[in-house]
mmCIF file of C-alpha atoms in Angstrom:
data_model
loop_
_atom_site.group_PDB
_atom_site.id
_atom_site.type_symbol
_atom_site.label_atom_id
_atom_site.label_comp_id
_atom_site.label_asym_id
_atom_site.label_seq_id
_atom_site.Cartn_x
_atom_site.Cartn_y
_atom_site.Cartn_z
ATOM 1 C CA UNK A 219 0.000 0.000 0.000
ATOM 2 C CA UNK A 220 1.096 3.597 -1.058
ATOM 3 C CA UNK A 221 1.736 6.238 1.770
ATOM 4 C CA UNK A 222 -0.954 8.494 0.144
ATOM 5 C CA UNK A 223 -3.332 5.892 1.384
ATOM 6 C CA UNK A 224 -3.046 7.380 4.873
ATOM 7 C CA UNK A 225 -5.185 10.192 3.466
ATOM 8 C CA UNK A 226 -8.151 10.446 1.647
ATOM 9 C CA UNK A 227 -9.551 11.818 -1.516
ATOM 10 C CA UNK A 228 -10.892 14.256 -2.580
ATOM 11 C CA UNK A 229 -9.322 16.809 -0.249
ATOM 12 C CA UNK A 230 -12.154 19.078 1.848
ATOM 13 C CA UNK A 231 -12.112 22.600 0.760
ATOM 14 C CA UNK A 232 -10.771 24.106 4.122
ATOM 15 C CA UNK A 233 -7.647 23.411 5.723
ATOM 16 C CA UNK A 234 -6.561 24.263 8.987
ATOM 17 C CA UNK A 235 -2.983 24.218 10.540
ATOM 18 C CA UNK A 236 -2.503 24.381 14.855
ATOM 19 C CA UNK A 237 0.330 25.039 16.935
ATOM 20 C CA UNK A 238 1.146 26.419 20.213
ATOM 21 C CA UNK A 239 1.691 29.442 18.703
ATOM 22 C CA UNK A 240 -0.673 30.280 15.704
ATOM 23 C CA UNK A 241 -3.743 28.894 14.465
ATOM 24 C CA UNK A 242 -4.718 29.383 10.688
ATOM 25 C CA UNK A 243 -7.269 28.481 8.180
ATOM 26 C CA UNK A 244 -7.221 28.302 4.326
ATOM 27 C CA UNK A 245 -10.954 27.639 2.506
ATOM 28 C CA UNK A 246 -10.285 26.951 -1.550
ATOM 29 C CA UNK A 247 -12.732 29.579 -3.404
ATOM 30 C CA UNK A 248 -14.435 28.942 -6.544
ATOM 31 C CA UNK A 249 -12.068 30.663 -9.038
ATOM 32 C CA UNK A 250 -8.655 28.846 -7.858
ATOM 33 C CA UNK A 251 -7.618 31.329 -4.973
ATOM 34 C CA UNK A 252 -7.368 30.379 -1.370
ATOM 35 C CA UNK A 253 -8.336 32.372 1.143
ATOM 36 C CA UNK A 254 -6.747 32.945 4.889
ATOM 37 C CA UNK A 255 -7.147 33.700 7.896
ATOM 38 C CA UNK A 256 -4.608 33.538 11.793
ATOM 39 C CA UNK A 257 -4.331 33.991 14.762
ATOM 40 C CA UNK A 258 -1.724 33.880 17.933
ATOM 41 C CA UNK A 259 -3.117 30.831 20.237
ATOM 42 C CA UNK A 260 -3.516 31.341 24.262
ATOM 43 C CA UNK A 261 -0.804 30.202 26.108
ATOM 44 C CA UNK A 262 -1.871 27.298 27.644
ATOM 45 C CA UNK A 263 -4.484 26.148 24.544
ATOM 46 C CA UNK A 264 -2.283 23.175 24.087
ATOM 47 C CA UNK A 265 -0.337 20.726 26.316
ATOM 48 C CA UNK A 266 2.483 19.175 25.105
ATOM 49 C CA UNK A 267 4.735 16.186 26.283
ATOM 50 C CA UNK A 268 6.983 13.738 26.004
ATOM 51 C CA UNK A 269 3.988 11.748 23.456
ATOM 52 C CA UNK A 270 3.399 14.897 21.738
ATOM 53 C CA UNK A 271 -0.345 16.662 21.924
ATOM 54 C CA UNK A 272 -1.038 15.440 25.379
ATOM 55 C CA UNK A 273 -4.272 17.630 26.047
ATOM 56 C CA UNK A 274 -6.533 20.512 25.241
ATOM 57 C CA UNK A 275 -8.065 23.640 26.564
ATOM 58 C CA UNK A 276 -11.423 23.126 24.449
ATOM 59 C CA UNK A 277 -12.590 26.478 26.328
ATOM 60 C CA UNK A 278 -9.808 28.514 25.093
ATOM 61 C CA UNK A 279 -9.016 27.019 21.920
ATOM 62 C CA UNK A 280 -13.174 27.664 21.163
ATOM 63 C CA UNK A 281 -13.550 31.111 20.655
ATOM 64 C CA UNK A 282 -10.406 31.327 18.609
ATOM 65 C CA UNK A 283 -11.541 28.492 16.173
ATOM 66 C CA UNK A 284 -14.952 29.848 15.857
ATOM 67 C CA UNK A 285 -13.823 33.076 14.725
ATOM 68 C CA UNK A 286 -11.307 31.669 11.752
ATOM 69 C CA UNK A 287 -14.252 29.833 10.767
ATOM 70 C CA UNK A 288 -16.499 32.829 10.239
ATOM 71 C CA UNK A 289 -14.046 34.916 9.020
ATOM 72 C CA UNK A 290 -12.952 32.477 5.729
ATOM 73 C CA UNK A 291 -16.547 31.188 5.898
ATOM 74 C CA UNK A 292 -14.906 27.497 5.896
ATOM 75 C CA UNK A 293 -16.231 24.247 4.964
ATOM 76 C CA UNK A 294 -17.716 22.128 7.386
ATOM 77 C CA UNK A 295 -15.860 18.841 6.173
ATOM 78 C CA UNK A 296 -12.073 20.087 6.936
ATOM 79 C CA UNK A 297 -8.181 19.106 6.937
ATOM 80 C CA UNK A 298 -6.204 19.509 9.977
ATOM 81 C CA UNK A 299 -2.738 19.519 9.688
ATOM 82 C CA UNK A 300 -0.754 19.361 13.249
ATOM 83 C CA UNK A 301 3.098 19.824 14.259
ATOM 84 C CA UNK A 302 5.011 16.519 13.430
ATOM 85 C CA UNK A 303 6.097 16.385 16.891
ATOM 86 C CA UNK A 304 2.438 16.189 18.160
ATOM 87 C CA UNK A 305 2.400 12.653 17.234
ATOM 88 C CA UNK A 306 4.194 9.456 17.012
ATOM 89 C CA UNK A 307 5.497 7.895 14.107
ATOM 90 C CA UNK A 308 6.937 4.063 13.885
ATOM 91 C CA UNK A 309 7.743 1.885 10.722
ATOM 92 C CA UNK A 310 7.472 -1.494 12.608
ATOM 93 C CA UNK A 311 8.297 -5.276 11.193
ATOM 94 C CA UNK A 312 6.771 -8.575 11.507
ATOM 95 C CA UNK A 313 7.007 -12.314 11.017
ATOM 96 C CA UNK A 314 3.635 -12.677 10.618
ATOM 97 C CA UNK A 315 0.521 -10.537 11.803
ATOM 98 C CA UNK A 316 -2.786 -11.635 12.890
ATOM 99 C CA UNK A 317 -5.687 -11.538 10.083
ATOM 100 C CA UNK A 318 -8.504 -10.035 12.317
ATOM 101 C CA UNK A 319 -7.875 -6.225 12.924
ATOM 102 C CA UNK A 320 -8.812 -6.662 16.998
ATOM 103 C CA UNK A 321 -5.607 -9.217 17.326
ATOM 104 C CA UNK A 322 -3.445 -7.057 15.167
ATOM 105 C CA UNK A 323 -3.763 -4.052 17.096
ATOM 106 C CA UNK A 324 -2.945 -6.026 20.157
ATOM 107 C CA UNK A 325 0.214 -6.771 18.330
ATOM 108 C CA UNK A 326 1.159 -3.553 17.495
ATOM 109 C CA UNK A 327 0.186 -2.412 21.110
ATOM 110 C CA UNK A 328 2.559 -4.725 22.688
ATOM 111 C CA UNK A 329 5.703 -3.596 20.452
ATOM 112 C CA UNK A 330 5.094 -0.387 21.083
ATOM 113 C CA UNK A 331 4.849 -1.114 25.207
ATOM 114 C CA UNK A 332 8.492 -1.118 24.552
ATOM 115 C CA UNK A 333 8.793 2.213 22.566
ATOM 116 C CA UNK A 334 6.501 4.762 24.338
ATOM 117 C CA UNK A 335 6.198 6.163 27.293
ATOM 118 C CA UNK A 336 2.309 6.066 27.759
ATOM 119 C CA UNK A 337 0.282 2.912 28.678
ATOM 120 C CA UNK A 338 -1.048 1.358 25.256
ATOM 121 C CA UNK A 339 -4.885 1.739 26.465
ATOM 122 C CA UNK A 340 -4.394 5.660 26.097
ATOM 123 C CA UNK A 341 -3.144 5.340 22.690
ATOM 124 C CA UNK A 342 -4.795 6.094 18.722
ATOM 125 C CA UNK A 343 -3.347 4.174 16.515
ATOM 126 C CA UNK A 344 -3.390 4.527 12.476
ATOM 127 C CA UNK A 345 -1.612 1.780 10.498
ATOM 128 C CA UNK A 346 -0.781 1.701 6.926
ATOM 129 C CA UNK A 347 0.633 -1.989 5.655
ATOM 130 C CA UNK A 348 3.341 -1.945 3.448
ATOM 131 C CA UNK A 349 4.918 -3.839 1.118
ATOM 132 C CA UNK A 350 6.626 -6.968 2.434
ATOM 133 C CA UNK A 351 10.250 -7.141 2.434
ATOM 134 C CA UNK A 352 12.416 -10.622 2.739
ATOM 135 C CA UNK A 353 8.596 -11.800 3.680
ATOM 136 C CA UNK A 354 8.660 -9.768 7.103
ATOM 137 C CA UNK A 355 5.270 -8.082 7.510
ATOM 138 C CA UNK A 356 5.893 -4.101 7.734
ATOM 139 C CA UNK A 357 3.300 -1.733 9.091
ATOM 140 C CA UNK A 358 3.599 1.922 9.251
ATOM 141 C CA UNK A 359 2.040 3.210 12.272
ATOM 142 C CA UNK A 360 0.700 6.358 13.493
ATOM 143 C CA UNK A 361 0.259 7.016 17.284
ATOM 144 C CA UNK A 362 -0.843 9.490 19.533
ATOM 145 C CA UNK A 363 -3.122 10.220 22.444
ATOM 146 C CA UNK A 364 -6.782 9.868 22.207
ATOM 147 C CA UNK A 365 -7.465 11.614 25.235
ATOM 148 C CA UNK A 366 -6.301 14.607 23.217
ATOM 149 C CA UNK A 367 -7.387 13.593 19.966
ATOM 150 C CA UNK A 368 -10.661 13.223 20.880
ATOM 151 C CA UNK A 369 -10.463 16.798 22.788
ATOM 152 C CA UNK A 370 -9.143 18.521 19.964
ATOM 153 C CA UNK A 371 -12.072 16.917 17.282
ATOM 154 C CA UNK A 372 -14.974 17.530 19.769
ATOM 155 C CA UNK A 373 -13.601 21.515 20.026
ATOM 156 C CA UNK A 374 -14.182 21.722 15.894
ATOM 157 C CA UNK A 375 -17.144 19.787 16.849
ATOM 158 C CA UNK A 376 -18.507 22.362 18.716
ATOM 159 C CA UNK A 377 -18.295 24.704 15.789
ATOM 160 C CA UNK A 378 -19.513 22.442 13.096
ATOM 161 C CA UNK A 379 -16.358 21.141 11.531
ATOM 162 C CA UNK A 380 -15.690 17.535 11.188
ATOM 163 C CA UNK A 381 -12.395 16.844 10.899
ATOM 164 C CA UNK A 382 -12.030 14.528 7.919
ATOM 165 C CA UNK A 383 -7.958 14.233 7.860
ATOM 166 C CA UNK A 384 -5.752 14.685 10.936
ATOM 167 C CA UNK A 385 -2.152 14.061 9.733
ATOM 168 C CA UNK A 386 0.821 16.017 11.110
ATOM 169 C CA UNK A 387 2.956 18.185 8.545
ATOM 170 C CA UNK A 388 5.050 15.732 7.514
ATOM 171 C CA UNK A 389 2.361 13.231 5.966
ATOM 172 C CA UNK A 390 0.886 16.458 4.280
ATOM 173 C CA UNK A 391 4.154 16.997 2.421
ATOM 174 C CA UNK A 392 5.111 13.631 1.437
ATOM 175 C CA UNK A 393 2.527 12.656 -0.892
ATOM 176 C CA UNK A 394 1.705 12.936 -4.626
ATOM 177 C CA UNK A 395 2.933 10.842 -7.329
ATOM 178 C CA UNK A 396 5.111 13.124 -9.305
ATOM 179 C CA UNK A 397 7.828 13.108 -6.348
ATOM 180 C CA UNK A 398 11.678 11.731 -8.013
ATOM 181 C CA UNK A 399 12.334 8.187 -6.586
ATOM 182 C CA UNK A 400 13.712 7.846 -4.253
ATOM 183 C CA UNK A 401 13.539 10.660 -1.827
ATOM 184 C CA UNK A 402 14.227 11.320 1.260
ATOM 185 C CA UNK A 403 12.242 14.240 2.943
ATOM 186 C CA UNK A 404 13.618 15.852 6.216
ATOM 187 C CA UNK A 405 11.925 18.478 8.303
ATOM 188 C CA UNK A 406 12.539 20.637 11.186
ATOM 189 C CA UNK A 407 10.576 22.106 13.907
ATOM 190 C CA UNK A 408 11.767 23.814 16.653
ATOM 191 C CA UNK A 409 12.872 20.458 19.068
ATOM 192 C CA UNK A 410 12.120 18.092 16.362
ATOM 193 C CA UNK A 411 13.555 16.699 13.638
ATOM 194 C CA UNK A 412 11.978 13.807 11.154
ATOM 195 C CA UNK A 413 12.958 11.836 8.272
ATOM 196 C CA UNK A 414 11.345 9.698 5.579
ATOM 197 C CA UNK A 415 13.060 7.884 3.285
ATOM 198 C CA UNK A 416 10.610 7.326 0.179
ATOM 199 C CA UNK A 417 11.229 4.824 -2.867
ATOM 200 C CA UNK A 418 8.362 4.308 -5.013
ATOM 201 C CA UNK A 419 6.100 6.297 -2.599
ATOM 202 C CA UNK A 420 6.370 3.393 -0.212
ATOM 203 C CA UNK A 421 8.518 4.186 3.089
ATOM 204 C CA UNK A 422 11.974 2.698 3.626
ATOM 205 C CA UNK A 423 13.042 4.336 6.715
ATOM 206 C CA UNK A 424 11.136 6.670 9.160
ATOM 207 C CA UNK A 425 13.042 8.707 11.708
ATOM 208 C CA UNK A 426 11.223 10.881 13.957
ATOM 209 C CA UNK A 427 13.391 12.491 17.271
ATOM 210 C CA UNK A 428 13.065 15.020 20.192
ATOM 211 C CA UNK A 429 15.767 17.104 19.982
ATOM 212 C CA UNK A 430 17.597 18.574 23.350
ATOM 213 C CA UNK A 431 19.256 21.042 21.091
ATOM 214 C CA UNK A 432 17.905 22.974 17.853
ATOM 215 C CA UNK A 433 21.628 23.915 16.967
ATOM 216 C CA UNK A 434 23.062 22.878 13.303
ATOM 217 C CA UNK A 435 25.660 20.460 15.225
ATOM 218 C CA UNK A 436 22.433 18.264 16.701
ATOM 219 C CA UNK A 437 20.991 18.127 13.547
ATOM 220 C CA UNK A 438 23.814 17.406 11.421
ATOM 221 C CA UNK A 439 24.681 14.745 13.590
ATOM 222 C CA UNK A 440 21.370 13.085 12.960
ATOM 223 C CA UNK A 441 21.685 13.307 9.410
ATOM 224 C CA UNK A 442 25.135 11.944 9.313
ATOM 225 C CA UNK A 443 23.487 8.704 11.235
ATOM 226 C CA UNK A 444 20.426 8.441 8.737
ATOM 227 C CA UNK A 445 22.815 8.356 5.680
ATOM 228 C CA UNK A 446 24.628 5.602 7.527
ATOM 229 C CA UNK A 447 21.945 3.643 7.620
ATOM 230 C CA UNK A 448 20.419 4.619 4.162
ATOM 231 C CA UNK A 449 23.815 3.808 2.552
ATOM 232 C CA UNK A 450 24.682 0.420 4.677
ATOM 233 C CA UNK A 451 21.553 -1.481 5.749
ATOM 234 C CA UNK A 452 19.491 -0.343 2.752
ATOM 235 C CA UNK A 453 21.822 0.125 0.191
ATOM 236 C CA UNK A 454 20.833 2.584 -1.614
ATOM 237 C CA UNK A 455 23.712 4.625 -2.861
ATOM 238 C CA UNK A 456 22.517 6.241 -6.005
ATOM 239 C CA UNK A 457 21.661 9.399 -6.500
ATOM 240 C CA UNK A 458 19.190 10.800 -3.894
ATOM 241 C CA UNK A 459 16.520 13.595 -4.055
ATOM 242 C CA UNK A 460 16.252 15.383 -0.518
ATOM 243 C CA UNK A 461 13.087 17.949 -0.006
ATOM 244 C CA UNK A 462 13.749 20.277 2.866
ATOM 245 C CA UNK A 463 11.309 22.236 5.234
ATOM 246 C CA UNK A 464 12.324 23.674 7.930
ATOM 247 C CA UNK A 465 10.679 26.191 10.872
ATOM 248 C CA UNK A 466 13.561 28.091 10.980
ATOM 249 C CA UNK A 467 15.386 29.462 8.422
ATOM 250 C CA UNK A 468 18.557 29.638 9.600
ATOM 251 C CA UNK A 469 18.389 25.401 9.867
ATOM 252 C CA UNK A 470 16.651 25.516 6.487
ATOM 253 C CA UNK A 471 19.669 27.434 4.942
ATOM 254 C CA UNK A 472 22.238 24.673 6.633
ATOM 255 C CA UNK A 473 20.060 21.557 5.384
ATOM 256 C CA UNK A 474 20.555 23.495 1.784
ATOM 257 C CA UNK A 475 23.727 23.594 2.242
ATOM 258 C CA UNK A 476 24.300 20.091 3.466
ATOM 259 C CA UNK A 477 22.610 18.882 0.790
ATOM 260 C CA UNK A 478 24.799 20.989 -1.793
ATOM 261 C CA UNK A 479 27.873 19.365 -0.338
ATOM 262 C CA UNK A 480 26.492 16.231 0.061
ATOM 263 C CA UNK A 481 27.841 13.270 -2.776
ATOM 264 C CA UNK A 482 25.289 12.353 -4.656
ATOM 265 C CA UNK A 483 22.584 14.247 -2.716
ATOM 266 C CA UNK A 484 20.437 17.108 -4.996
ATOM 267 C CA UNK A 485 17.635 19.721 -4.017
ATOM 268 C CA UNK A 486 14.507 18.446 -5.125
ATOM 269 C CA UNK A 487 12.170 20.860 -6.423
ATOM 270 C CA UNK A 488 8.700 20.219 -6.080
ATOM 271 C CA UNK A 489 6.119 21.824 -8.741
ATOM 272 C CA UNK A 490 4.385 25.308 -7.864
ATOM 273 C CA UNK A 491 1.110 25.164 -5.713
ATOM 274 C CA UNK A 492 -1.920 24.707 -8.220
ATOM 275 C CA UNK A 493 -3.513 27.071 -5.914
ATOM 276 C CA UNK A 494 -2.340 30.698 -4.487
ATOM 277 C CA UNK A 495 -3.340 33.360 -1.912
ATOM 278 C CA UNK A 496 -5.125 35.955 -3.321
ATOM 279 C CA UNK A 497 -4.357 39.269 -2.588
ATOM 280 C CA UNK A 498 -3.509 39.019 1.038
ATOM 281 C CA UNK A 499 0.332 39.181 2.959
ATOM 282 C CA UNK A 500 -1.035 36.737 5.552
ATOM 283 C CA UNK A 501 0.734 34.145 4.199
ATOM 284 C CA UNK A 502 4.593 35.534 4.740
ATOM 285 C CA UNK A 503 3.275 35.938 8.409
ATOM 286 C CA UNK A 504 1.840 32.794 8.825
ATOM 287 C CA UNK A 505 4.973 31.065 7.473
ATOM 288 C CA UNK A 506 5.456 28.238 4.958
ATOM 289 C CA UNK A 507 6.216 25.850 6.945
ATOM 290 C CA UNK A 508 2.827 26.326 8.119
ATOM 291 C CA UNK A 509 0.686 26.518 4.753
ATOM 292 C CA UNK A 510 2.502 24.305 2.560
ATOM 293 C CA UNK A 511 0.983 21.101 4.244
ATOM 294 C CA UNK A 512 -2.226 22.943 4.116
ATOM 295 C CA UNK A 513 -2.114 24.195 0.735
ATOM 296 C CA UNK A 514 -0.607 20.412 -0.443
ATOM 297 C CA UNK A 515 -4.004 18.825 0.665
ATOM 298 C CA UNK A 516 -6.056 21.816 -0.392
ATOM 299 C CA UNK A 517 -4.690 21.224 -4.296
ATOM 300 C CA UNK A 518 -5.021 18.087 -4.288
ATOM 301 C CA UNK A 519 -1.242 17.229 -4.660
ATOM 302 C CA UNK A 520 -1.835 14.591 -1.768
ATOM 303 C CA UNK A 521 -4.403 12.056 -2.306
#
C-alpha cells in the first residue's frame, strides 16, 4: 500500500494548521484562490509532552476556532494539519501478523509497550501496511493520544467542523505521485527533527526524534546517522533527491547547504502550488512551513 493511502480523496475545501503558537485556516474559493485567515493561540491552549499533543483547553481554543471559521466562511468537512512532533510515528516489522484487525492491534500495542512512554490503552493508533520485504510483515504506524485527539475533534465539533484528515505536517508533504524516486524528505521544527526515506512512494526508513538542542551540530549529527543507515543497511547509494522544510530558516539554509555538499545528494524541487493566496500578505506571516501542508491537501497534490 502507497503512503498516500493514509489520506483520503478528494481533499475538503478548508484546511486548517494548529500550533502552540498560531492557528490558521485556508478555505479553496471557486475561481482557484485560497483564502486565509490567523491567529496567535492562548498560552496554555495546548499541552504538550513527552507523546506529543497530550491535552486541550477546548474552552480557550473555542472562541479562537470559531472566529477563523467565520471569518474564511470554511467548509464544514475540513483538513487539519498538526506539528510533526504532536504525534508518534513508527515503521514497525513482523514475522507474521494476525488476520482479524482486533488481534493485530494487540500486536502492534505490545511492540510499542516497549517504545513509548504512555500505557497502550491511552493510545490512537493509524496503520498503513506496506509492502513486504524478505517476507517480514511491515506496518507503518501512526500514534498518539486519544485523550487529546478526541479533545481537539470535539472543540471543531462544537463549531460544526468535522475533521475529515488529521495528519501532522510531515504526511501532508510527502505525498503525490510526481515526487523523483527515491527521496528522502527531512523536516525541522523547533525540538524536532523527522525523516522519511521514500522509494516508489512506499517508506523505507522513518526517523522521527526530540531534539535537546535545535543547533546545526544536533541536527547534522542526525543526518550523518540516517545516511549511515540509508547507505549500509538499505543500500541505496545512487543518487538521492532530498526535499527540505524547515521552521527556521537559519536550519533551512544549513540543510541546503548540506545537501549541496552532500555526494550524490540534490535539491529536489517540487512543482508550484496549483492554488495561491489571493491578494492578502497573511501568508509571509503565517509562514510556509505552516501553509505548505495545508495548501498540499487543499490542491489536491496529496491524495
Amino acid at each position: 500500500m502507497k503512503l498516500t493511502r493514509l489520506l483520503t480523496s478528494p481533499p475538503p475545501p478548508t484546511g486548517w494548521s494548529l500550533d502552540r503558537a498560531m492557528a490558521a485556516v485556508v478555505r479553496r474559493q471557486a475561481k482557484e484562490g485560497l483564502r486565509c485567515a490567523a491567529l496567535e493561540v492562548p498560552e496554555g491552549a495546548f499541552e504538550v509532552g513527552p507523546m506529543g499533543l497530550q491535552g486541550v483547553d477546548e474552552d480557550r481554543l473555542r472562541p479562537l476556532l470559531n472566529r477563523l471559521q467565520t471569518e474564511v466562511e470554511g467548509s464544514r468537512r475540513a483538513s487539519v494539519v498538526l506539528p510533526t512532533g504532536w504525534l508518534r510515528t513508527h515503521l514497525l516489522e513482523f514475522d507474521a501478523l494476525p488476520r482479524r484487525h482486533g488481534d493485530q492491534r494487540e500486536v502492534v500495542l505490545w511492540r510499542l509497550k516497549k517504545l513509548l512512554p504512555a500505557p497502550p490503552a491511552s493510545l490512537r493508533l493509524t496503520t498503513v501496511p506496506l509492502p513486504s520485504t524478505d517476507e517480514r510483515k511491515r506496518l507503518l504506524v501512526l500514534v498518539g493520544v486519544e485523550r487529546a485527539l478526541a479533545g481537539l475533534e470535539a472543540v471543531f465539533e462544537s463549531i460544526g467542523v468535522s475533521p475529515a484528515i488529521l495528519t501532522p505536517r510531515f504526511y501532508a508533504l510527502a505525498g503525490g505521485g510526481r515526487a523523483p524516486s527515491p527521496l528522502l524528505r527531512i523536516q525541522h521544527e523547533h525540538g524536532f527533527l523527522a525523516l522519511l526515506l521514500l522509494v516508489d512512494d512506499t517508506p523505507r526508513l522513518v526517523r522521527t526524534k526530540p531534539l535537546a538542542r535545535d543547533d546545526w551540530s544536533t541536527v547534522e549529527r542526525e543526518l550523518k546517522l540516517a545516511m549511515g543507515f540509508i547507505k549500509g543497511s538499505l543500500a541505496i547509494s545512487h543518487p538521492l533527491s532530498v526535499a527540505v522544510s524547515a521552521e527556521d530558516e537559519t536550519i533551512a539554509a544549513a540543510l541546503r547547504g548540506w545537501v549541496a555538499a552532500g555526494p550524490g545528494l540534490s535539491l529536489a524541487t517540487g512543482a508550484p502550488p496549483s492554488l495561491g493566496f489571493d491578494g492578502t500578505s497573511l501568508a509571509s506571516r503565517v509562514g510556509a512551513f505552516r501553509l505548505d501542508p495545508v495548501v498540499s491537501l487543499l490542491s489536491g497534490g496529496v491524495r
